[in-house]
mmCIF file of N, CA and C in Angstrom:
data_model
loop_
_atom_site.group_PDB
_atom_site.id
_atom_site.type_symbol
_atom_site.label_atom_id
_atom_site.label_comp_id
_atom_site.label_asym_id
_atom_site.label_seq_id
_atom_site.Cartn_x
_atom_site.Cartn_y
_atom_site.Cartn_z
ATOM 1 N N MET A 1 -22.540 -16.469 -46.215
ATOM 2 C CA MET A 1 -21.739 -17.143 -45.301
ATOM 3 C C MET A 1 -20.676 -16.226 -44.702
ATOM 4 N N THR A 2 -20.248 -15.096 -45.387
ATOM 5 C CA THR A 2 -19.345 -14.076 -44.801
ATOM 6 C C THR A 2 -20.029 -13.341 -43.726
ATOM 7 N N PHE A 3 -21.287 -13.075 -43.934
ATOM 8 C CA PHE A 3 -22.025 -12.247 -42.963
ATOM 9 C C PHE A 3 -22.162 -13.073 -41.635
ATOM 10 N N PHE A 4 -22.471 -14.449 -41.801
ATOM 11 C CA PHE A 4 -22.615 -15.285 -40.620
ATOM 12 C C PHE A 4 -21.358 -15.357 -39.890
ATOM 13 N N PHE A 5 -20.186 -15.411 -40.652
ATOM 14 C CA PHE A 5 -18.904 -15.544 -39.958
ATOM 15 C C PHE A 5 -18.503 -14.198 -39.194
ATOM 16 N N VAL A 6 -18.879 -13.159 -39.828
ATOM 17 C CA VAL A 6 -18.693 -11.795 -39.162
ATOM 18 C C VAL A 6 -19.551 -11.690 -37.875
ATOM 19 N N LEU A 7 -20.779 -12.092 -38.087
ATOM 20 C CA LEU A 7 -21.775 -12.088 -36.874
ATOM 21 C C LEU A 7 -21.270 -12.978 -35.800
ATOM 22 N N LEU A 8 -20.677 -14.149 -36.105
ATOM 23 C CA LEU A 8 -20.155 -15.064 -35.046
ATOM 24 C C LEU A 8 -18.973 -14.439 -34.428
ATOM 25 N N VAL A 9 -18.093 -13.754 -35.192
ATOM 26 C CA VAL A 9 -16.943 -13.189 -34.479
ATOM 27 C C VAL A 9 -17.472 -11.990 -33.605
ATOM 28 N N LEU A 10 -18.255 -11.174 -34.123
ATOM 29 C CA LEU A 10 -18.761 -10.074 -33.191
ATOM 30 C C LEU A 10 -19.385 -10.614 -32.022
ATOM 31 N N ALA A 11 -20.110 -11.722 -32.038
ATOM 32 C CA ALA A 11 -20.758 -12.199 -30.851
ATOM 33 C C ALA A 11 -19.747 -12.841 -29.819
ATOM 34 N N ALA A 12 -18.638 -13.405 -30.415
ATOM 35 C CA ALA A 12 -17.612 -13.955 -29.503
ATOM 36 C C ALA A 12 -16.917 -12.851 -28.864
ATOM 37 N N VAL A 13 -16.582 -11.719 -29.625
ATOM 38 C CA VAL A 13 -15.966 -10.599 -28.874
ATOM 39 C C VAL A 13 -16.791 -10.011 -27.842
ATOM 40 N N ALA A 14 -18.121 -9.968 -27.975
ATOM 41 C CA ALA A 14 -19.113 -9.439 -27.083
ATOM 42 C C ALA A 14 -19.112 -10.274 -25.771
ATOM 43 N N VAL A 15 -19.055 -11.590 -25.969
ATOM 44 C CA VAL A 15 -19.110 -12.487 -24.820
ATOM 45 C C VAL A 15 -17.851 -12.477 -24.051
ATOM 46 N N VAL A 16 -16.684 -12.365 -24.793
ATOM 47 C CA VAL A 16 -15.411 -12.240 -24.018
ATOM 48 C C VAL A 16 -15.321 -10.869 -23.277
ATOM 49 N N ALA A 17 -15.656 -9.829 -23.874
ATOM 50 C CA ALA A 17 -15.777 -8.544 -23.166
ATOM 51 C C ALA A 17 -16.687 -8.486 -22.064
ATOM 52 N N SER A 18 -17.823 -9.165 -22.078
ATOM 53 C CA SER A 18 -18.795 -9.185 -20.866
ATOM 54 C C SER A 18 -17.943 -9.962 -19.753
ATOM 55 N N VAL A 19 -17.452 -11.057 -20.072
ATOM 56 C CA VAL A 19 -16.708 -11.868 -19.099
ATOM 57 C C VAL A 19 -15.685 -11.158 -18.379
ATOM 58 N N ILE A 20 -14.850 -10.334 -19.252
ATOM 59 C CA ILE A 20 -13.823 -9.668 -18.588
ATOM 60 C C ILE A 20 -14.289 -8.589 -17.652
ATOM 61 N N THR A 21 -15.428 -7.892 -18.237
ATOM 62 C CA THR A 21 -16.007 -6.856 -17.359
ATOM 63 C C THR A 21 -16.579 -7.412 -15.942
ATOM 64 N N VAL A 22 -17.266 -8.464 -16.011
ATOM 65 C CA VAL A 22 -17.747 -9.030 -14.885
ATOM 66 C C VAL A 22 -16.620 -9.482 -13.832
ATOM 67 N N LEU A 23 -15.535 -10.048 -14.372
ATOM 68 C CA LEU A 23 -14.471 -10.402 -13.544
ATOM 69 C C LEU A 23 -13.689 -9.351 -12.896
ATOM 70 N N ARG A 24 -13.795 -8.150 -13.476
ATOM 71 C CA ARG A 24 -13.031 -6.916 -12.978
ATOM 72 C C ARG A 24 -13.966 -5.966 -12.342
ATOM 73 N N ASP A 25 -15.281 -6.235 -12.024
ATOM 74 C CA ASP A 25 -16.189 -5.291 -11.447
ATOM 75 C C ASP A 25 -15.958 -4.973 -10.109
ATOM 76 N N GLY A 26 -15.276 -6.060 -9.258
ATOM 77 C CA GLY A 26 -15.043 -5.724 -7.945
ATOM 78 C C GLY A 26 -16.193 -6.098 -6.954
ATOM 79 N N TYR A 27 -17.232 -6.614 -7.459
ATOM 80 C CA TYR A 27 -18.423 -6.973 -6.487
ATOM 81 C C TYR A 27 -18.102 -8.237 -5.588
ATOM 82 N N ARG A 28 -17.207 -9.110 -5.942
ATOM 83 C CA ARG A 28 -16.973 -10.291 -5.185
ATOM 84 C C ARG A 28 -15.794 -10.117 -4.199
ATOM 85 N N ARG A 29 -15.356 -9.000 -3.853
ATOM 86 C CA ARG A 29 -14.435 -8.710 -2.804
ATOM 87 C C ARG A 29 -15.029 -8.947 -1.491
ATOM 88 N N ALA A 30 -14.423 -9.550 -0.608
ATOM 89 C CA ALA A 30 -14.818 -9.746 0.842
ATOM 90 C C ALA A 30 -14.678 -8.478 1.439
ATOM 91 N N PRO A 31 -15.626 -8.008 2.335
ATOM 92 C CA PRO A 31 -15.545 -6.822 3.056
ATOM 93 C C PRO A 31 -14.351 -7.041 4.191
ATOM 94 N N VAL A 32 -13.525 -5.989 4.398
ATOM 95 C CA VAL A 32 -12.540 -6.009 5.204
ATOM 96 C C VAL A 32 -12.569 -4.785 6.232
ATOM 97 N N ARG A 33 -12.380 -4.933 7.493
ATOM 98 C CA ARG A 33 -12.420 -3.857 8.420
ATOM 99 C C ARG A 33 -11.142 -2.970 8.005
ATOM 100 N N ALA A 34 -11.410 -1.691 8.102
ATOM 101 C CA ALA A 34 -10.282 -0.699 7.849
ATOM 102 C C ALA A 34 -9.234 -1.001 8.809
ATOM 103 N N GLY A 35 -7.956 -1.120 8.339
ATOM 104 C CA GLY A 35 -6.751 -1.174 9.182
ATOM 105 C C GLY A 35 -6.370 -2.595 9.474
ATOM 106 N N CYS A 36 -7.346 -3.596 9.618
ATOM 107 C CA CYS A 36 -6.799 -4.880 10.002
ATOM 108 C C CYS A 36 -7.917 -5.823 9.463
ATOM 109 N N ALA A 37 -7.502 -6.943 8.714
ATOM 110 C CA ALA A 37 -8.253 -7.952 8.163
ATOM 111 C C ALA A 37 -8.618 -9.053 9.232
ATOM 112 N N THR A 38 -7.794 -9.076 10.373
ATOM 113 C CA THR A 38 -8.116 -10.042 11.347
ATOM 114 C C THR A 38 -8.644 -9.403 12.636
ATOM 115 N N ALA A 39 -9.223 -8.278 12.564
ATOM 116 C CA ALA A 39 -9.742 -7.592 13.735
ATOM 117 C C ALA A 39 -10.903 -8.384 14.355
ATOM 118 N N PRO A 40 -11.177 -8.334 15.722
ATOM 119 C CA PRO A 40 -12.318 -8.884 16.279
ATOM 120 C C PRO A 40 -13.595 -8.383 15.662
ATOM 121 N N ALA A 41 -14.736 -9.086 16.024
ATOM 122 C CA ALA A 41 -16.049 -8.749 15.498
ATOM 123 C C ALA A 41 -16.329 -7.266 15.818
ATOM 124 N N LEU A 42 -17.117 -6.768 14.850
ATOM 125 C CA LEU A 42 -17.446 -5.274 14.923
ATOM 126 C C LEU A 42 -18.532 -5.092 15.902
ATOM 127 N N GLY A 43 -18.586 -3.949 16.567
ATOM 128 C CA GLY A 43 -19.580 -3.544 17.416
ATOM 129 C C GLY A 43 -20.833 -2.945 16.607
ATOM 130 N N PRO A 44 -21.899 -2.563 17.292
ATOM 131 C CA PRO A 44 -23.054 -2.025 16.647
ATOM 132 C C PRO A 44 -22.921 -0.749 15.899
ATOM 133 N N ASN A 45 -21.926 0.086 16.230
ATOM 134 C CA ASN A 45 -21.699 1.367 15.579
ATOM 135 C C ASN A 45 -20.530 1.335 14.680
ATOM 136 N N GLU A 46 -19.905 0.231 14.416
ATOM 137 C CA GLU A 46 -18.650 0.269 13.466
ATOM 138 C C GLU A 46 -19.248 -0.255 12.085
ATOM 139 N N LYS A 47 -18.448 0.297 11.064
ATOM 140 C CA LYS A 47 -18.772 -0.019 9.680
ATOM 141 C C LYS A 47 -17.793 -0.810 9.069
ATOM 142 N N TRP A 48 -18.193 -1.560 7.946
ATOM 143 C CA TRP A 48 -17.242 -2.294 7.030
ATOM 144 C C TRP A 48 -16.867 -1.389 5.951
ATOM 145 N N THR A 49 -15.706 -1.521 5.482
ATOM 146 C CA THR A 49 -15.139 -0.805 4.257
ATOM 147 C C THR A 49 -14.605 -1.745 3.250
ATOM 148 N N ALA A 50 -14.771 -1.573 2.049
ATOM 149 C CA ALA A 50 -14.234 -2.251 1.059
ATOM 150 C C ALA A 50 -12.657 -1.813 0.817
ATOM 151 N N VAL A 51 -11.892 -2.815 0.574
ATOM 152 C CA VAL A 51 -10.453 -2.563 0.234
ATOM 153 C C VAL A 51 -10.193 -2.552 -1.206
#
């Protein structure tokens, strides 16, 4: 029974750590044009940059 409890706690810690890592990874940030978030549409030679 103790082994099962320890295994359950370790699994819970792993799930929480995974969720925190995914929330902090930064992949869901919207791309923003360097200098101004409300700039007009980009031309063919302009690039997006992450903020």
